[in-house]
Amino acid sequence: MRQEQLKELFKKNNALLTGHFKLSSGLHSDTYFQSALILQHPTKAAKLAEELAEKIRENNIEIDVVVSPAMGGVIIGHEMGRALGTSAIFTERVDGNVALRRGFFVNDGERVLVVEDVITTGLSTREVIDSLKSSGAKVVAIVSLVDRSVGKIDFGIPRYSLLSLEVKNYKEEECPMCKNGSIAIKPGSRK
Ligand code: ZN
């Protein structure tokens, strides 16, 4: 799927909104991405995972297990496991640290594909990688539906995404949309 087609698909499902938003970080932005709104449709989630899986196959990357961070990565991670014929497990945050729980584990030397819905700063992805490495696993690739970092983050590991979004974020006091008199809305809230 081409970038434009993909953007349209996200937009049609309200997963990609343009306007004037106040993000949970407090920053203002002209773009808002909510992957859950497209991933709630299993056939669409499966199709997106298949597209990402294709990138893994065409680069001849072999993996043993998919690991994704909860909550955002769980659904797309699960679909990636289906597409690649592997198991799919997830990490959670426990007392501030990223960890595998629920009896999930990775074996020494196991080849892991880390799957995210969206990568913005890359900090949480880095935590997942570090946690897996400390268990002896080998993270061989990282994929995400959306890359909001525009490729600026280097994990030293092959990384692929379906859609690159150049998103502008502003501190409230520097937001040009606020300066024009527009009021930021908080997406996902009830009002
Ligand atoms: Zn603003």
mmCIF file with all atom_site columns, C-alpha atoms and ligand atoms in Angstrom:
data_model
loop_
_atom_site.group_PDB
_atom_site.id
_atom_site.type_symbol
_atom_site.label_atom_id
_atom_site.label_alt_id
_atom_site.label_comp_id
_atom_site.label_asym_id
_atom_site.label_entity_id
_atom_site.label_seq_id
_atom_site.pdbx_PDB_ins_code
_atom_site.Cartn_x
_atom_site.Cartn_y
_atom_site.Cartn_z
_atom_site.occupancy
_atom_site.B_iso_or_equiv
_atom_site.pdbx_formal_charge
_atom_site.auth_seq_id
_atom_site.auth_comp_id
_atom_site.auth_asym_id
_atom_site.auth_atom_id
_atom_site.pdbx_PDB_model_num
ATOM   1   C  CA . MET A 1 1   ? 0.000   0.000   0.000  1.00 0.00 ? 1   MET A CA 1
ATOM   2   C  CA . ARG A 1 2   ? 1.339   3.411   -0.850 1.00 0.00 ? 2   ARG A CA 1
ATOM   3   C  CA . GLN A 1 3   ? 1.737   6.139   1.778  1.00 0.00 ? 3   GLN A CA 1
ATOM   4   C  CA . GLU A 1 4   ? -1.219  8.130   0.452  1.00 0.00 ? 4   GLU A CA 1
ATOM   5   C  CA . GLN A 1 5   ? -3.539  5.110   0.367  1.00 0.00 ? 5   GLN A CA 1
ATOM   6   C  CA . LEU A 1 6   ? -2.500  4.222   3.871  1.00 0.00 ? 6   LEU A CA 1
ATOM   7   C  CA . LYS A 1 7   ? -3.110  7.756   5.117  1.00 0.00 ? 7   LYS A CA 1
ATOM   8   C  CA . GLU A 1 8   ? -6.582  7.672   3.577  1.00 0.00 ? 8   GLU A CA 1
ATOM   9   C  CA . LEU A 1 9   ? -7.315  4.341   5.235  1.00 0.00 ? 9   LEU A CA 1
ATOM   10  C  CA . PHE A 1 10  ? -6.292  5.698   8.642  1.00 0.00 ? 10  PHE A CA 1
ATOM   11  C  CA . LYS A 1 11  ? -8.275  8.888   8.062  1.00 0.00 ? 11  LYS A CA 1
ATOM   12  C  CA . LYS A 1 12  ? -11.401 7.029   6.998  1.00 0.00 ? 12  LYS A CA 1
ATOM   13  C  CA . ASN A 1 13  ? -11.282 5.114   10.280 1.00 0.00 ? 13  ASN A CA 1
ATOM   14  C  CA . ASN A 1 14  ? -10.642 8.269   12.345 1.00 0.00 ? 14  ASN A CA 1
ATOM   15  C  CA . ALA A 1 15  ? -7.280  6.838   13.379 1.00 0.00 ? 15  ALA A CA 1
ATOM   16  C  CA . LEU A 1 16  ? -5.546  9.843   11.850 1.00 0.00 ? 16  LEU A CA 1
ATOM   17  C  CA . LEU A 1 17  ? -6.966  13.265  12.612 1.00 0.00 ? 17  LEU A CA 1
ATOM   18  C  CA . THR A 1 18  ? -5.746  16.668  11.533 1.00 0.00 ? 18  THR A CA 1
ATOM   19  C  CA . GLY A 1 19  ? -6.655  19.840  13.408 1.00 0.00 ? 19  GLY A CA 1
ATOM   20  C  CA . HIS A 1 20  ? -5.488  21.331  16.689 1.00 0.00 ? 20  HIS A CA 1
ATOM   21  C  CA . PHE A 1 21  ? -4.957  18.860  19.508 1.00 0.00 ? 21  PHE A CA 1
ATOM   22  C  CA . LYS A 1 22  ? -3.730  18.784  23.053 1.00 0.00 ? 22  LYS A CA 1
ATOM   23  C  CA . LEU A 1 23  ? -1.782  15.541  23.510 1.00 0.00 ? 23  LEU A CA 1
ATOM   24  C  CA . SER A 1 24  ? -1.509  13.599  26.752 1.00 0.00 ? 24  SER A CA 1
ATOM   25  C  CA . SER A 1 25  ? 2.054   14.963  27.020 1.00 0.00 ? 25  SER A CA 1
ATOM   26  C  CA . GLY A 1 26  ? 0.549   18.466  27.214 1.00 0.00 ? 26  GLY A CA 1
ATOM   27  C  CA . LEU A 1 27  ? 2.049   19.437  23.861 1.00 0.00 ? 27  LEU A CA 1
ATOM   28  C  CA . HIS A 1 28  ? -0.139  20.842  21.100 1.00 0.00 ? 28  HIS A CA 1
ATOM   29  C  CA . SER A 1 29  ? -0.104  19.194  17.699 1.00 0.00 ? 29  SER A CA 1
ATOM   30  C  CA . ASP A 1 30  ? -1.703  19.500  14.282 1.00 0.00 ? 30  ASP A CA 1
ATOM   31  C  CA . THR A 1 31  ? -1.983  15.713  13.952 1.00 0.00 ? 31  THR A CA 1
ATOM   32  C  CA . TYR A 1 32  ? -3.386  12.995  16.145 1.00 0.00 ? 32  TYR A CA 1
ATOM   33  C  CA . PHE A 1 33  ? -2.931  9.269   15.610 1.00 0.00 ? 33  PHE A CA 1
ATOM   34  C  CA . GLN A 1 34  ? -5.012  6.699   17.479 1.00 0.00 ? 34  GLN A CA 1
ATOM   35  C  CA . SER A 1 35  ? -4.188  3.243   16.179 1.00 0.00 ? 35  SER A CA 1
ATOM   36  C  CA . ALA A 1 36  ? -6.932  1.571   18.246 1.00 0.00 ? 36  ALA A CA 1
ATOM   37  C  CA . LEU A 1 37  ? -9.545  3.085   15.962 1.00 0.00 ? 37  LEU A CA 1
ATOM   38  C  CA . ILE A 1 38  ? -8.296  1.145   12.970 1.00 0.00 ? 38  ILE A CA 1
ATOM   39  C  CA . LEU A 1 39  ? -7.081  -1.921  14.858 1.00 0.00 ? 39  LEU A CA 1
ATOM   40  C  CA . GLN A 1 40  ? -10.572 -2.448  16.322 1.00 0.00 ? 40  GLN A CA 1
ATOM   41  C  CA . HIS A 1 41  ? -11.414 -3.914  12.907 1.00 0.00 ? 41  HIS A CA 1
ATOM   42  C  CA . PRO A 1 42  ? -9.708  -7.333  12.864 1.00 0.00 ? 42  PRO A CA 1
ATOM   43  C  CA . THR A 1 43  ? -9.657  -7.697  9.088  1.00 0.00 ? 43  THR A CA 1
ATOM   44  C  CA . LYS A 1 44  ? -7.961  -4.303  8.740  1.00 0.00 ? 44  LYS A CA 1
ATOM   45  C  CA . ALA A 1 45  ? -5.520  -5.101  11.552 1.00 0.00 ? 45  ALA A CA 1
ATOM   46  C  CA . ALA A 1 46  ? -4.650  -8.369  9.801  1.00 0.00 ? 46  ALA A CA 1
ATOM   47  C  CA . LYS A 1 47  ? -4.114  -6.592  6.493  1.00 0.00 ? 47  LYS A CA 1
ATOM   48  C  CA . LEU A 1 48  ? -1.789  -3.999  8.037  1.00 0.00 ? 48  LEU A CA 1
ATOM   49  C  CA . ALA A 1 49  ? 0.161   -6.744  9.817  1.00 0.00 ? 49  ALA A CA 1
ATOM   50  C  CA . GLU A 1 50  ? 0.493   -8.624  6.538  1.00 0.00 ? 50  GLU A CA 1
ATOM   51  C  CA . GLU A 1 51  ? 2.022   -5.508  4.937  1.00 0.00 ? 51  GLU A CA 1
ATOM   52  C  CA . LEU A 1 52  ? 4.519   -5.193  7.796  1.00 0.00 ? 52  LEU A CA 1
ATOM   53  C  CA . ALA A 1 53  ? 5.278   -8.917  7.675  1.00 0.00 ? 53  ALA A CA 1
ATOM   54  C  CA . GLU A 1 54  ? 6.143   -8.515  4.005  1.00 0.00 ? 54  GLU A CA 1
ATOM   55  C  CA . LYS A 1 55  ? 8.933   -6.097  4.957  1.00 0.00 ? 55  LYS A CA 1
ATOM   56  C  CA . ILE A 1 56  ? 10.389  -8.719  7.299  1.00 0.00 ? 56  ILE A CA 1
ATOM   57  C  CA . ARG A 1 57  ? 10.210  -11.419 4.623  1.00 0.00 ? 57  ARG A CA 1
ATOM   58  C  CA . GLU A 1 58  ? 11.642  -9.340  1.806  1.00 0.00 ? 58  GLU A CA 1
ATOM   59  C  CA . ASN A 1 59  ? 14.630  -8.455  4.007  1.00 0.00 ? 59  ASN A CA 1
ATOM   60  C  CA . ASN A 1 60  ? 15.153  -12.146 4.832  1.00 0.00 ? 60  ASN A CA 1
ATOM   61  C  CA . ILE A 1 61  ? 14.872  -11.531 8.574  1.00 0.00 ? 61  ILE A CA 1
ATOM   62  C  CA . GLU A 1 62  ? 14.160  -14.665 10.554 1.00 0.00 ? 62  GLU A CA 1
ATOM   63  C  CA . ILE A 1 63  ? 12.381  -14.378 13.851 1.00 0.00 ? 63  ILE A CA 1
ATOM   64  C  CA . ASP A 1 64  ? 11.283  -16.739 16.611 1.00 0.00 ? 64  ASP A CA 1
ATOM   65  C  CA . VAL A 1 65  ? 8.881   -14.552 18.544 1.00 0.00 ? 65  VAL A CA 1
ATOM   66  C  CA . VAL A 1 66  ? 7.054   -11.224 18.358 1.00 0.00 ? 66  VAL A CA 1
ATOM   67  C  CA . VAL A 1 67  ? 7.188   -8.972  21.414 1.00 0.00 ? 67  VAL A CA 1
ATOM   68  C  CA . SER A 1 68  ? 5.149   -5.806  21.706 1.00 0.00 ? 68  SER A CA 1
ATOM   69  C  CA . PRO A 1 69  ? 4.594   -3.329  24.515 1.00 0.00 ? 69  PRO A CA 1
ATOM   70  C  CA . ALA A 1 70  ? 1.114   -3.181  26.045 1.00 0.00 ? 70  ALA A CA 1
ATOM   71  C  CA . MET A 1 71  ? -1.340  -1.607  25.428 1.00 0.00 ? 71  MET A CA 1
ATOM   72  C  CA . GLY A 1 72  ? -0.655  0.024   22.085 1.00 0.00 ? 72  GLY A CA 1
ATOM   73  C  CA . GLY A 1 73  ? 1.352   -2.803  20.529 1.00 0.00 ? 73  GLY A CA 1
ATOM   74  C  CA . VAL A 1 74  ? -0.705  -5.798  21.630 1.00 0.00 ? 74  VAL A CA 1
ATOM   75  C  CA . ILE A 1 75  ? -3.208  -6.066  18.783 1.00 0.00 ? 75  ILE A CA 1
ATOM   76  C  CA . ILE A 1 76  ? -0.817  -5.349  15.938 1.00 0.00 ? 76  ILE A CA 1
ATOM   77  C  CA . GLY A 1 77  ? 1.780   -7.596  17.611 1.00 0.00 ? 77  GLY A CA 1
ATOM   78  C  CA . HIS A 1 78  ? -0.693  -10.448 17.800 1.00 0.00 ? 78  HIS A CA 1
ATOM   79  C  CA . GLU A 1 79  ? -1.573  -10.026 14.117 1.00 0.00 ? 79  GLU A CA 1
ATOM   80  C  CA . MET A 1 80  ? 2.137   -9.953  13.235 1.00 0.00 ? 80  MET A CA 1
ATOM   81  C  CA . GLY A 1 81  ? 2.560   -13.266 15.036 1.00 0.00 ? 81  GLY A CA 1
ATOM   82  C  CA . ARG A 1 82  ? -0.256  -14.672 12.924 1.00 0.00 ? 82  ARG A CA 1
ATOM   83  C  CA . ALA A 1 83  ? 1.242   -13.251 9.705  1.00 0.00 ? 83  ALA A CA 1
ATOM   84  C  CA . LEU A 1 84  ? 4.714   -14.625 10.451 1.00 0.00 ? 84  LEU A CA 1
ATOM   85  C  CA . GLY A 1 85  ? 3.629   -17.892 12.048 1.00 0.00 ? 85  GLY A CA 1
ATOM   86  C  CA . THR A 1 86  ? 5.232   -17.221 15.434 1.00 0.00 ? 86  THR A CA 1
ATOM   87  C  CA . SER A 1 87  ? 3.993   -16.637 18.945 1.00 0.00 ? 87  SER A CA 1
ATOM   88  C  CA . ALA A 1 88  ? 3.279   -13.087 20.057 1.00 0.00 ? 88  ALA A CA 1
ATOM   89  C  CA . ILE A 1 89  ? 3.825   -11.936 23.625 1.00 0.00 ? 89  ILE A CA 1
ATOM   90  C  CA . PHE A 1 90  ? 3.797   -8.519  25.268 1.00 0.00 ? 90  PHE A CA 1
ATOM   91  C  CA . THR A 1 91  ? 5.623   -6.472  27.863 1.00 0.00 ? 91  THR A CA 1
ATOM   92  C  CA . GLU A 1 92  ? 4.005   -4.439  30.594 1.00 0.00 ? 92  GLU A CA 1
ATOM   93  C  CA . ARG A 1 93  ? 5.160   -1.698  32.885 1.00 0.00 ? 93  ARG A CA 1
ATOM   94  C  CA . VAL A 1 94  ? 5.604   -2.880  36.449 1.00 0.00 ? 94  VAL A CA 1
ATOM   95  C  CA . ASP A 1 95  ? 6.676   -0.338  39.090 1.00 0.00 ? 95  ASP A CA 1
ATOM   96  C  CA . GLY A 1 96  ? 8.047   1.857   36.320 1.00 0.00 ? 96  GLY A CA 1
ATOM   97  C  CA . ASN A 1 97  ? 10.025  -0.938  34.635 1.00 0.00 ? 97  ASN A CA 1
ATOM   98  C  CA . VAL A 1 98  ? 9.220   -2.772  31.412 1.00 0.00 ? 98  VAL A CA 1
ATOM   99  C  CA . ALA A 1 99  ? 8.899   -6.527  31.925 1.00 0.00 ? 99  ALA A CA 1
ATOM   100 C  CA . LEU A 1 100 ? 7.385   -9.729  30.588 1.00 0.00 ? 100 LEU A CA 1
ATOM   101 C  CA . ARG A 1 101 ? 4.690   -10.997 32.951 1.00 0.00 ? 101 ARG A CA 1
ATOM   102 C  CA . ARG A 1 102 ? 1.955   -13.666 32.957 1.00 0.00 ? 102 ARG A CA 1
ATOM   103 C  CA . GLY A 1 103 ? 4.475   -16.479 32.490 1.00 0.00 ? 103 GLY A CA 1
ATOM   104 C  CA . PHE A 1 104 ? 5.790   -15.012 29.230 1.00 0.00 ? 104 PHE A CA 1
ATOM   105 C  CA . PHE A 1 105 ? 9.533   -15.404 28.707 1.00 0.00 ? 105 PHE A CA 1
ATOM   106 C  CA . VAL A 1 106 ? 12.150  -15.293 25.972 1.00 0.00 ? 106 VAL A CA 1
ATOM   107 C  CA . ASN A 1 107 ? 14.894  -17.881 25.669 1.00 0.00 ? 107 ASN A CA 1
ATOM   108 C  CA . ASP A 1 108 ? 18.594  -17.169 25.449 1.00 0.00 ? 108 ASP A CA 1
ATOM   109 C  CA . GLY A 1 109 ? 19.472  -16.361 21.846 1.00 0.00 ? 109 GLY A CA 1
ATOM   110 C  CA . GLU A 1 110 ? 15.877  -16.221 20.654 1.00 0.00 ? 110 GLU A CA 1
ATOM   111 C  CA . ARG A 1 111 ? 15.342  -13.870 17.708 1.00 0.00 ? 111 ARG A CA 1
ATOM   112 C  CA . VAL A 1 112 ? 12.789  -11.237 18.596 1.00 0.00 ? 112 VAL A CA 1
ATOM   113 C  CA . LEU A 1 113 ? 10.782  -8.873  16.436 1.00 0.00 ? 113 LEU A CA 1
ATOM   114 C  CA . VAL A 1 114 ? 9.605   -5.838  18.420 1.00 0.00 ? 114 VAL A CA 1
ATOM   115 C  CA . VAL A 1 115 ? 6.261   -4.525  17.168 1.00 0.00 ? 115 VAL A CA 1
ATOM   116 C  CA . GLU A 1 116 ? 4.881   -1.094  18.069 1.00 0.00 ? 116 GLU A CA 1
ATOM   117 C  CA . ASP A 1 117 ? 1.804   0.771   16.867 1.00 0.00 ? 117 ASP A CA 1
ATOM   118 C  CA . VAL A 1 118 ? 3.577   4.120   16.775 1.00 0.00 ? 118 VAL A CA 1
ATOM   119 C  CA . ILE A 1 119 ? 7.133   5.260   17.487 1.00 0.00 ? 119 ILE A CA 1
ATOM   120 C  CA . THR A 1 120 ? 7.494   8.879   18.505 1.00 0.00 ? 120 THR A CA 1
ATOM   121 C  CA . THR A 1 121 ? 10.505  9.470   20.743 1.00 0.00 ? 121 THR A CA 1
ATOM   122 C  CA . GLY A 1 122 ? 11.644  5.845   20.744 1.00 0.00 ? 122 GLY A CA 1
ATOM   123 C  CA . LEU A 1 123 ? 12.231  5.913   24.497 1.00 0.00 ? 123 LEU A CA 1
ATOM   124 C  CA . SER A 1 124 ? 9.669   3.227   25.350 1.00 0.00 ? 124 SER A CA 1
ATOM   125 C  CA . THR A 1 125 ? 10.883  1.057   22.456 1.00 0.00 ? 125 THR A CA 1
ATOM   126 C  CA . ARG A 1 126 ? 14.420  1.345   23.810 1.00 0.00 ? 126 ARG A CA 1
ATOM   127 C  CA . GLU A 1 127 ? 13.205  0.142   27.213 1.00 0.00 ? 127 GLU A CA 1
ATOM   128 C  CA . VAL A 1 128 ? 11.573  -2.908  25.624 1.00 0.00 ? 128 VAL A CA 1
ATOM   129 C  CA . ILE A 1 129 ? 14.778  -3.720  23.712 1.00 0.00 ? 129 ILE A CA 1
ATOM   130 C  CA . ASP A 1 130 ? 16.915  -3.359  26.852 1.00 0.00 ? 130 ASP A CA 1
ATOM   131 C  CA . SER A 1 131 ? 14.570  -5.552  28.858 1.00 0.00 ? 131 SER A CA 1
ATOM   132 C  CA . LEU A 1 132 ? 14.691  -8.301  26.191 1.00 0.00 ? 132 LEU A CA 1
ATOM   133 C  CA . LYS A 1 133 ? 18.469  -8.077  25.834 1.00 0.00 ? 133 LYS A CA 1
ATOM   134 C  CA . SER A 1 134 ? 18.876  -8.515  29.567 1.00 0.00 ? 134 SER A CA 1
ATOM   135 C  CA . SER A 1 135 ? 16.973  -11.797 29.184 1.00 0.00 ? 135 SER A CA 1
ATOM   136 C  CA . GLY A 1 136 ? 19.500  -12.950 26.586 1.00 0.00 ? 136 GLY A CA 1
ATOM   137 C  CA . ALA A 1 137 ? 17.201  -12.547 23.577 1.00 0.00 ? 137 ALA A CA 1
ATOM   138 C  CA . LYS A 1 138 ? 18.395  -11.020 20.324 1.00 0.00 ? 138 LYS A CA 1
ATOM   139 C  CA . VAL A 1 139 ? 16.235  -8.209  18.957 1.00 0.00 ? 139 VAL A CA 1
ATOM   140 C  CA . VAL A 1 140 ? 16.642  -8.544  15.187 1.00 0.00 ? 140 VAL A CA 1
ATOM   141 C  CA . ALA A 1 141 ? 14.170  -5.929  13.921 1.00 0.00 ? 141 ALA A CA 1
ATOM   142 C  CA . ILE A 1 142 ? 11.650  -3.318  14.981 1.00 0.00 ? 142 ILE A CA 1
ATOM   143 C  CA . VAL A 1 143 ? 8.452   -2.512  13.118 1.00 0.00 ? 143 VAL A CA 1
ATOM   144 C  CA . SER A 1 144 ? 5.713   0.028   13.694 1.00 0.00 ? 144 SER A CA 1
ATOM   145 C  CA . LEU A 1 145 ? 2.537   1.006   11.890 1.00 0.00 ? 145 LEU A CA 1
ATOM   146 C  CA . VAL A 1 146 ? 3.477   4.651   12.137 1.00 0.00 ? 146 VAL A CA 1
ATOM   147 C  CA . ASP A 1 147 ? 6.817   6.371   12.501 1.00 0.00 ? 147 ASP A CA 1
ATOM   148 C  CA . ARG A 1 148 ? 6.394   9.872   13.898 1.00 0.00 ? 148 ARG A CA 1
ATOM   149 C  CA . SER A 1 149 ? 10.125  10.257  14.392 1.00 0.00 ? 149 SER A CA 1
ATOM   150 C  CA . VAL A 1 150 ? 10.716  10.375  10.620 1.00 0.00 ? 150 VAL A CA 1
ATOM   151 C  CA . GLY A 1 151 ? 13.600  7.964   10.871 1.00 0.00 ? 151 GLY A CA 1
ATOM   152 C  CA . LYS A 1 152 ? 15.669  10.089  13.211 1.00 0.00 ? 152 LYS A CA 1
ATOM   153 C  CA . ILE A 1 153 ? 15.958  7.429   15.909 1.00 0.00 ? 153 ILE A CA 1
ATOM   154 C  CA . ASP A 1 154 ? 18.688  4.860   15.451 1.00 0.00 ? 154 ASP A CA 1
ATOM   155 C  CA . PHE A 1 155 ? 18.430  1.710   17.553 1.00 0.00 ? 155 PHE A CA 1
ATOM   156 C  CA . GLY A 1 156 ? 21.266  0.050   15.659 1.00 0.00 ? 156 GLY A CA 1
ATOM   157 C  CA . ILE A 1 157 ? 18.707  -2.561  14.555 1.00 0.00 ? 157 ILE A CA 1
ATOM   158 C  CA . PRO A 1 158 ? 16.788  -2.734  11.233 1.00 0.00 ? 158 PRO A CA 1
ATOM   159 C  CA . ARG A 1 159 ? 13.568  -0.764  11.555 1.00 0.00 ? 159 ARG A CA 1
ATOM   160 C  CA . TYR A 1 160 ? 10.542  -0.611  9.267  1.00 0.00 ? 160 TYR A CA 1
ATOM   161 C  CA . SER A 1 161 ? 7.236   1.223   9.359  1.00 0.00 ? 161 SER A CA 1
ATOM   162 C  CA . LEU A 1 162 ? 4.222   1.470   7.096  1.00 0.00 ? 162 LEU A CA 1
ATOM   163 C  CA . LEU A 1 163 ? 3.670   5.194   7.355  1.00 0.00 ? 163 LEU A CA 1
ATOM   164 C  CA . SER A 1 164 ? 6.050   8.042   8.132  1.00 0.00 ? 164 SER A CA 1
ATOM   165 C  CA . LEU A 1 165 ? 4.306   11.073  9.559  1.00 0.00 ? 165 LEU A CA 1
ATOM   166 C  CA . GLU A 1 166 ? 6.088   14.349  9.962  1.00 0.00 ? 166 GLU A CA 1
ATOM   167 C  CA . VAL A 1 167 ? 4.234   15.775  12.902 1.00 0.00 ? 167 VAL A CA 1
ATOM   168 C  CA . LYS A 1 168 ? 4.752   19.172  14.449 1.00 0.00 ? 168 LYS A CA 1
ATOM   169 C  CA . ASN A 1 169 ? 4.366   19.405  18.200 1.00 0.00 ? 169 ASN A CA 1
ATOM   170 C  CA . TYR A 1 170 ? 4.412   22.692  20.103 1.00 0.00 ? 170 TYR A CA 1
ATOM   171 C  CA . LYS A 1 171 ? 4.556   23.861  23.682 1.00 0.00 ? 171 LYS A CA 1
ATOM   172 C  CA . GLU A 1 172 ? 1.253   25.561  24.449 1.00 0.00 ? 172 GLU A CA 1
ATOM   173 C  CA . GLU A 1 173 ? 2.842   29.014  24.787 1.00 0.00 ? 173 GLU A CA 1
ATOM   174 C  CA . GLU A 1 174 ? 4.536   28.625  21.396 1.00 0.00 ? 174 GLU A CA 1
ATOM   175 C  CA . CYS A 1 175 ? 1.618   27.042  19.525 1.00 0.00 ? 175 CYS A CA 1
ATOM   176 C  CA . PRO A 1 176 ? 0.881   28.977  16.313 1.00 0.00 ? 176 PRO A CA 1
ATOM   177 C  CA . MET A 1 177 ? -2.674  27.593  16.200 1.00 0.00 ? 177 MET A CA 1
ATOM   178 C  CA . CYS A 1 178 ? -3.379  28.983  19.694 1.00 0.00 ? 178 CYS A CA 1
ATOM   179 C  CA . LYS A 1 179 ? -1.902  32.296  18.576 1.00 0.00 ? 179 LYS A CA 1
ATOM   180 C  CA . ASN A 1 180 ? -4.472  32.332  15.768 1.00 0.00 ? 180 ASN A CA 1
ATOM   181 C  CA . GLY A 1 181 ? -7.223  32.047  18.375 1.00 0.00 ? 181 GLY A CA 1
ATOM   182 C  CA . SER A 1 182 ? -8.021  28.366  17.843 1.00 0.00 ? 182 SER A CA 1
ATOM   183 C  CA . ILE A 1 183 ? -8.714  26.178  20.885 1.00 0.00 ? 183 ILE A CA 1
ATOM   184 C  CA . ALA A 1 184 ? -6.977  22.811  21.180 1.00 0.00 ? 184 ALA A CA 1
ATOM   185 C  CA . ILE A 1 185 ? -9.168  19.771  21.698 1.00 0.00 ? 185 ILE A CA 1
ATOM   186 C  CA . LYS A 1 186 ? -8.235  16.666  23.624 1.00 0.00 ? 186 LYS A CA 1
ATOM   187 C  CA . PRO A 1 187 ? -8.922  13.666  21.379 1.00 0.00 ? 187 PRO A CA 1
ATOM   188 C  CA . GLY A 1 188 ? -10.283 10.582  23.042 1.00 0.00 ? 188 GLY A CA 1
ATOM   189 C  CA . SER A 1 189 ? -11.981 12.435  25.863 1.00 0.00 ? 189 SER A CA 1
ATOM   190 C  CA . ARG A 1 190 ? -15.753 12.224  26.170 1.00 0.00 ? 190 ARG A CA 1
ATOM   191 C  CA . LYS A 1 191 ? -16.453 15.901  25.635 1.00 0.00 ? 191 LYS A CA 1
HETATM 192 ZN ZN . ZN  B 2 .   ? -2.396  25.147  20.492 1.00 0.00 ? 1   ZN  B ZN 1
#
